[in-house]
Every structure is written in structure tokens, then in C-alpha cells.
Amino acid sequence: MTAKVESLLRSPEFDTGFMRYALEIASLASGRGEVPVGAVLVHEGAIIAESSNEVILTGDPTAHAEMILLQRGARLVGRHGLAECTLYVTLEPCVMCAGGLVGARLKRLCFGARDERFGACRSIYRVTDDPRLNHRLIVDEGVLAEESRRLLSEFFRERRLQNRQDFV
């Protein structure tokens, strides 16, 4: 891939478009009662896989959007390494997911909102660019961050209201 194509694929317009789609996926997850995190995997400007959290649906605590996406992406490209891919996700990955991104040798991560409680790429830890690990990835943050935060805030506000009503 040429440097010109590479810079085009990292343009704000591309990032915003892919993040909007990840937000749509996250919104659908919210409707299923899942924490609204959506993710898309992009290779050479095309979406090759998408996912959302499926922890409630599957009963699997590891069924985060990013982990599911890494599995789908690896199957699609036919190898575990995703060195030419960018992952767009609405919320900063946790430690488990950040470790998976490093293990998959992902080229780039672009996330929306920081996760001040569990974030492992910028907020609490910096797993994705830790020099002690064998791979580091490009990390861009803040794309549609406000929209991502709003979706999460609304979800948890609704959940708290529902919990109060359950006890009345």
C-alpha cells in the first residue's frame, strides 16, 4: 500500500464514517440489553467484520466486541495476524481486549470514548504501545467520543432506572 493511500485511509472522514457504523452496531447491542460497544474491522478501506458485545447473549465474560471481531477477522483473512487491519471501536478496550489486539498484531486502533475505569490503551494502562511487548500499534482516540459517551450514559441511566423499578 502506498503512503498516499495509507494517509487517505487515516483521514478524519474515513475514521468518522467507520465510527458512525460502529455506533449503529453498539446501539443495536443496547437494544438487546448488552453494554453498547460496537466494533468494525477494516482492511484496505473495506469493512471485513463487525461485532458488538455478546456477554449477556452468550453468557461468556470474554465475549467483548473486540475479542469477537479478532476471531472473525482471523477466520476471514485466514491467519491470526491482522497486521494490515484497523479496528474501530466505540469504547477504549479493556486489558483483555488490548492484549488481544497486541497478540493479533493489529496495525491500528481507533476508539471513541475513553474508559476511565477499565481502559487499557490510554486511560489506566497503555498495553497497546508498551515497549516491553513484542508489538505496538498505532492508537488514535476521540473519534465521535461524545456520541459514544452519550450512548453508554443513556444505557446505564436506563439500567439504573429499571433496577429501581424492580425493587419498588
PDB file of C-alpha atoms in Angstrom:
ATOM      1  CA  MET A   1       0.000   0.000   0.000  1.00  0.00           C
ATOM      2  CA  THR A   2       1.400   3.393  -0.926  1.00  0.00           C
ATOM      3  CA  ALA A   3       1.922   6.182   1.592  1.00  0.00           C
ATOM      4  CA  LYS A   4      -0.740   8.256  -0.194  1.00  0.00           C
ATOM      5  CA  VAL A   5      -3.355   5.504   0.149  1.00  0.00           C
ATOM      6  CA  GLU A   6      -2.267   4.936   3.750  1.00  0.00           C
ATOM      7  CA  SER A   7      -2.791   8.614   4.642  1.00  0.00           C
ATOM      8  CA  LEU A   8      -6.190   8.632   2.917  1.00  0.00           C
ATOM      9  CA  LEU A   9      -7.289   5.634   4.980  1.00  0.00           C
ATOM     10  CA  ARG A  10      -6.282   7.507   8.143  1.00  0.00           C
ATOM     11  CA  SER A  11      -8.222  10.635   7.220  1.00  0.00           C
ATOM     12  CA  PRO A  12     -10.824  12.049   9.614  1.00  0.00           C
ATOM     13  CA  GLU A  13     -13.576  11.395   7.059  1.00  0.00           C
ATOM     14  CA  PHE A  14     -12.753   7.686   6.904  1.00  0.00           C
ATOM     15  CA  ASP A  15     -12.464   7.423  10.669  1.00  0.00           C
ATOM     16  CA  THR A  16     -15.771   9.222  11.250  1.00  0.00           C
ATOM     17  CA  GLY A  17     -17.630   7.048   8.757  1.00  0.00           C
ATOM     18  CA  PHE A  18     -16.387   3.792  10.223  1.00  0.00           C
ATOM     19  CA  MET A  19     -17.029   5.007  13.768  1.00  0.00           C
ATOM     20  CA  ARG A  20     -20.599   6.004  12.865  1.00  0.00           C
ATOM     21  CA  TYR A  21     -21.169   2.453  11.699  1.00  0.00           C
ATOM     22  CA  ALA A  22     -19.647   1.091  14.930  1.00  0.00           C
ATOM     23  CA  LEU A  23     -22.061   3.342  16.860  1.00  0.00           C
ATOM     24  CA  GLU A  24     -25.005   1.865  14.929  1.00  0.00           C
ATOM     25  CA  ILE A  25     -23.840  -1.621  15.877  1.00  0.00           C
ATOM     26  CA  ALA A  26     -23.447  -0.521  19.511  1.00  0.00           C
ATOM     27  CA  SER A  27     -26.973   0.880  19.520  1.00  0.00           C
ATOM     28  CA  LEU A  28     -28.351  -2.470  18.344  1.00  0.00           C
ATOM     29  CA  ALA A  29     -26.470  -4.195  21.176  1.00  0.00           C
ATOM     30  CA  SER A  30     -28.067  -1.801  23.649  1.00  0.00           C
ATOM     31  CA  GLY A  31     -31.491  -2.900  22.417  1.00  0.00           C
ATOM     32  CA  ARG A  32     -30.535  -6.491  23.320  1.00  0.00           C
ATOM     33  CA  GLY A  33     -29.508  -5.457  26.833  1.00  0.00           C
ATOM     34  CA  GLU A  34     -25.770  -5.620  26.113  1.00  0.00           C
ATOM     35  CA  VAL A  35     -23.392  -2.848  27.112  1.00  0.00           C
ATOM     36  CA  PRO A  36     -23.414  -0.780  23.901  1.00  0.00           C
ATOM     37  CA  VAL A  37     -19.988  -1.289  22.419  1.00  0.00           C
ATOM     38  CA  GLY A  38     -19.707  -1.711  18.665  1.00  0.00           C
ATOM     39  CA  ALA A  39     -16.672  -2.518  16.570  1.00  0.00           C
ATOM     40  CA  VAL A  40     -15.699  -2.859  12.923  1.00  0.00           C
ATOM     41  CA  LEU A  41     -12.543  -4.304  11.391  1.00  0.00           C
ATOM     42  CA  VAL A  42     -11.278  -2.556   8.271  1.00  0.00           C
ATOM     43  CA  HIS A  43      -8.787  -3.852   5.734  1.00  0.00           C
ATOM     44  CA  GLU A  44      -7.665  -1.595   2.873  1.00  0.00           C
ATOM     45  CA  GLY A  45     -10.649   0.693   3.271  1.00  0.00           C
ATOM     46  CA  ALA A  46     -13.322  -2.022   3.444  1.00  0.00           C
ATOM     47  CA  ILE A  47     -15.153  -3.444   6.439  1.00  0.00           C
ATOM     48  CA  ILE A  48     -14.375  -7.140   6.691  1.00  0.00           C
ATOM     49  CA  ALA A  49     -16.060  -7.889  10.036  1.00  0.00           C
ATOM     50  CA  GLU A  50     -18.289  -6.269  12.637  1.00  0.00           C
ATOM     51  CA  SER A  51     -19.404  -7.126  16.138  1.00  0.00           C
ATOM     52  CA  SER A  52     -20.855  -5.897  19.381  1.00  0.00           C
ATOM     53  CA  ASN A  53     -20.719  -7.120  22.947  1.00  0.00           C
ATOM     54  CA  GLU A  54     -22.380 -10.517  23.383  1.00  0.00           C
ATOM     55  CA  VAL A  55     -21.642 -11.175  27.056  1.00  0.00           C
ATOM     56  CA  ILE A  56     -25.331 -11.416  28.057  1.00  0.00           C
ATOM     57  CA  LEU A  57     -26.363 -13.288  24.917  1.00  0.00           C
ATOM     58  CA  THR A  58     -23.674 -15.965  25.238  1.00  0.00           C
ATOM     59  CA  GLY A  59     -23.033 -15.961  28.981  1.00  0.00           C
ATOM     60  CA  ASP A  60     -19.360 -15.643  28.086  1.00  0.00           C
ATOM     61  CA  PRO A  61     -17.424 -12.971  30.018  1.00  0.00           C
ATOM     62  CA  THR A  62     -14.866 -12.800  27.192  1.00  0.00           C
ATOM     63  CA  ALA A  63     -17.474 -12.030  24.505  1.00  0.00           C
ATOM     64  CA  HIS A  64     -16.450  -8.390  24.161  1.00  0.00           C
ATOM     65  CA  ALA A  65     -16.926  -6.788  20.756  1.00  0.00           C
ATOM     66  CA  GLU A  66     -13.175  -6.614  20.153  1.00  0.00           C
ATOM     67  CA  MET A  67     -12.496 -10.265  21.010  1.00  0.00           C
ATOM     68  CA  ILE A  68     -15.314 -11.485  18.782  1.00  0.00           C
ATOM     69  CA  LEU A  69     -14.063  -9.247  15.993  1.00  0.00           C
ATOM     70  CA  LEU A  70     -10.500 -10.575  16.251  1.00  0.00           C
ATOM     71  CA  GLN A  71     -11.790 -14.132  15.937  1.00  0.00           C
ATOM     72  CA  ARG A  72     -13.981 -13.309  12.942  1.00  0.00           C
ATOM     73  CA  GLY A  73     -11.257 -11.282  11.283  1.00  0.00           C
ATOM     74  CA  ALA A  74      -8.656 -14.034  11.696  1.00  0.00           C
ATOM     75  CA  ARG A  75     -11.032 -16.572  10.155  1.00  0.00           C
ATOM     76  CA  LEU A  76     -11.749 -14.250   7.223  1.00  0.00           C
ATOM     77  CA  VAL A  77      -8.139 -13.427   6.407  1.00  0.00           C
ATOM     78  CA  GLY A  78      -7.025 -16.995   7.092  1.00  0.00           C
ATOM     79  CA  ARG A  79      -4.371 -16.192   9.685  1.00  0.00           C
ATOM     80  CA  HIS A  80      -4.120 -14.977  13.269  1.00  0.00           C
ATOM     81  CA  GLY A  81      -2.134 -11.862  12.369  1.00  0.00           C
ATOM     82  CA  LEU A  82      -4.159  -8.816  11.351  1.00  0.00           C
ATOM     83  CA  ALA A  83      -1.169  -6.577  10.617  1.00  0.00           C
ATOM     84  CA  GLU A  84      -2.883  -4.658   7.811  1.00  0.00           C
ATOM     85  CA  CYS A  85      -6.141  -4.007   9.670  1.00  0.00           C
ATOM     86  CA  THR A  86      -7.631  -1.149  11.646  1.00  0.00           C
ATOM     87  CA  LEU A  87     -10.132  -1.754  14.420  1.00  0.00           C
ATOM     88  CA  TYR A  88     -12.747   0.914  15.104  1.00  0.00           C
ATOM     89  CA  VAL A  89     -14.465   0.563  18.466  1.00  0.00           C
ATOM     90  CA  THR A  90     -16.762   2.923  20.327  1.00  0.00           C
ATOM     91  CA  LEU A  91     -15.097   2.473  23.730  1.00  0.00           C
ATOM     92  CA  GLU A  92     -11.450   2.187  24.731  1.00  0.00           C
ATOM     93  CA  PRO A  93     -10.567  -1.512  25.048  1.00  0.00           C
ATOM     94  CA  CYS A  94     -10.072  -3.195  28.434  1.00  0.00           C
ATOM     95  CA  VAL A  95      -6.924  -5.113  29.424  1.00  0.00           C
ATOM     96  CA  MET A  96      -8.186  -8.395  27.957  1.00  0.00           C
ATOM     97  CA  CYS A  97      -9.078  -6.813  24.626  1.00  0.00           C
ATOM     98  CA  ALA A  98      -5.931  -4.681  24.444  1.00  0.00           C
ATOM     99  CA  GLY A  99      -3.871  -7.832  24.965  1.00  0.00           C
ATOM    100  CA  GLY A 100      -5.791  -9.491  22.147  1.00  0.00           C
ATOM    101  CA  LEU A 101      -5.065  -6.573  19.831  1.00  0.00           C
ATOM    102  CA  VAL A 102      -1.350  -6.852  20.571  1.00  0.00           C
ATOM    103  CA  GLY A 103      -1.447 -10.630  20.079  1.00  0.00           C
ATOM    104  CA  ALA A 104      -3.204 -10.211  16.732  1.00  0.00           C
ATOM    105  CA  ARG A 105      -0.536  -7.701  15.685  1.00  0.00           C
ATOM    106  CA  LEU A 106      -3.223  -5.256  14.672  1.00  0.00           C
ATOM    107  CA  LYS A 107      -1.855  -2.275  12.800  1.00  0.00           C
ATOM    108  CA  ARG A 108      -4.115   0.431  14.177  1.00  0.00           C
ATOM    109  CA  LEU A 109      -6.792   1.009  16.801  1.00  0.00           C
ATOM    110  CA  CYS A 110      -9.221   3.900  16.578  1.00  0.00           C
ATOM    111  CA  PHE A 111     -11.597   4.296  19.520  1.00  0.00           C
ATOM    112  CA  GLY A 112     -14.305   6.732  20.511  1.00  0.00           C
ATOM    113  CA  ALA A 113     -14.647   7.326  24.244  1.00  0.00           C
ATOM    114  CA  ARG A 114     -12.051   6.728  26.902  1.00  0.00           C
ATOM    115  CA  ASP A 115     -12.943   4.225  29.614  1.00  0.00           C
ATOM    116  CA  GLU A 116     -11.749   5.865  32.816  1.00  0.00           C
ATOM    117  CA  ARG A 117     -12.451   2.726  34.888  1.00  0.00           C
ATOM    118  CA  PHE A 118     -11.138  -0.090  32.701  1.00  0.00           C
ATOM    119  CA  GLY A 119      -9.341   1.487  29.721  1.00  0.00           C
ATOM    120  CA  ALA A 120      -6.095  -0.240  28.814  1.00  0.00           C
ATOM    121  CA  CYS A 121      -4.902   1.797  25.837  1.00  0.00           C
ATOM    122  CA  ARG A 122      -4.772   5.313  27.270  1.00  0.00           C
ATOM    123  CA  SER A 123      -6.823   5.832  30.454  1.00  0.00           C
ATOM    124  CA  ILE A 124      -5.331   3.440  33.011  1.00  0.00           C
ATOM    125  CA  TYR A 125      -2.792   1.342  31.104  1.00  0.00           C
ATOM    126  CA  ARG A 126      -1.011   1.665  27.768  1.00  0.00           C
ATOM    127  CA  VAL A 127      -0.898  -2.005  26.784  1.00  0.00           C
ATOM    128  CA  THR A 128      -1.091  -1.291  23.041  1.00  0.00           C
ATOM    129  CA  ASP A 129       2.146   0.692  22.973  1.00  0.00           C
ATOM    130  CA  ASP A 130       4.077  -0.799  25.871  1.00  0.00           C
ATOM    131  CA  PRO A 131       7.720  -1.135  24.737  1.00  0.00           C
ATOM    132  CA  ARG A 132       8.108  -4.333  26.784  1.00  0.00           C
ATOM    133  CA  LEU A 133       5.731  -6.194  24.471  1.00  0.00           C
ATOM    134  CA  ASN A 134       6.642  -7.637  21.076  1.00  0.00           C
ATOM    135  CA  HIS A 135       4.170  -5.489  19.115  1.00  0.00           C
ATOM    136  CA  ARG A 136       2.827  -1.968  19.335  1.00  0.00           C
ATOM    137  CA  LEU A 137       0.012  -0.473  17.346  1.00  0.00           C
ATOM    138  CA  ILE A 138      -0.985   2.967  16.221  1.00  0.00           C
ATOM    139  CA  VAL A 139      -3.695   4.305  18.540  1.00  0.00           C
ATOM    140  CA  ASP A 140      -5.995   7.168  17.629  1.00  0.00           C
ATOM    141  CA  GLU A 141      -8.666   8.199  20.076  1.00  0.00           C
ATOM    142  CA  GLY A 142     -11.619  10.518  20.401  1.00  0.00           C
ATOM    143  CA  VAL A 143     -13.410   9.890  17.099  1.00  0.00           C
ATOM    144  CA  LEU A 144     -17.086  10.600  17.854  1.00  0.00           C
ATOM    145  CA  ALA A 145     -16.203  10.373  21.540  1.00  0.00           C
ATOM    146  CA  GLU A 146     -19.186  12.423  22.685  1.00  0.00           C
ATOM    147  CA  GLU A 147     -21.643  10.241  20.764  1.00  0.00           C
ATOM    148  CA  SER A 148     -20.026   7.117  22.218  1.00  0.00           C
ATOM    149  CA  ARG A 149     -20.188   8.516  25.779  1.00  0.00           C
ATOM    150  CA  ARG A 150     -23.797   9.564  25.311  1.00  0.00           C
ATOM    151  CA  LEU A 151     -24.861   6.092  24.158  1.00  0.00           C
ATOM    152  CA  LEU A 152     -23.164   4.485  27.158  1.00  0.00           C
ATOM    153  CA  SER A 153     -24.552   7.048  29.614  1.00  0.00           C
ATOM    154  CA  GLU A 154     -28.109   6.575  28.340  1.00  0.00           C
ATOM    155  CA  PHE A 155     -27.774   2.792  28.562  1.00  0.00           C
ATOM    156  CA  PHE A 156     -26.577   2.836  32.176  1.00  0.00           C
ATOM    157  CA  ARG A 157     -29.131   5.503  33.179  1.00  0.00           C
ATOM    158  CA  GLU A 158     -31.917   3.282  31.793  1.00  0.00           C
ATOM    159  CA  ARG A 159     -30.455   0.276  33.573  1.00  0.00           C
ATOM    160  CA  ARG A 160     -30.360   2.120  36.921  1.00  0.00           C
ATOM    161  CA  LEU A 161     -33.976   3.241  36.452  1.00  0.00           C
ATOM    162  CA  GLN A 162     -35.007  -0.320  35.618  1.00  0.00           C
ATOM    163  CA  ASN A 163     -33.212  -1.647  38.706  1.00  0.00           C
ATOM    164  CA  ARG A 164     -35.044   0.872  40.918  1.00  0.00           C
ATOM    165  CA  GLN A 165     -38.378  -0.138  39.428  1.00  0.00           C
ATOM    166  CA  ASP A 166     -37.608  -3.805  40.037  1.00  0.00           C
ATOM    167  CA  PHE A 167     -37.309  -3.127  43.765  1.00  0.00           C
ATOM    168  CA  VAL A 168     -40.449  -0.997  44.115  1.00  0.00           C
TER     169      VAL A 168
END
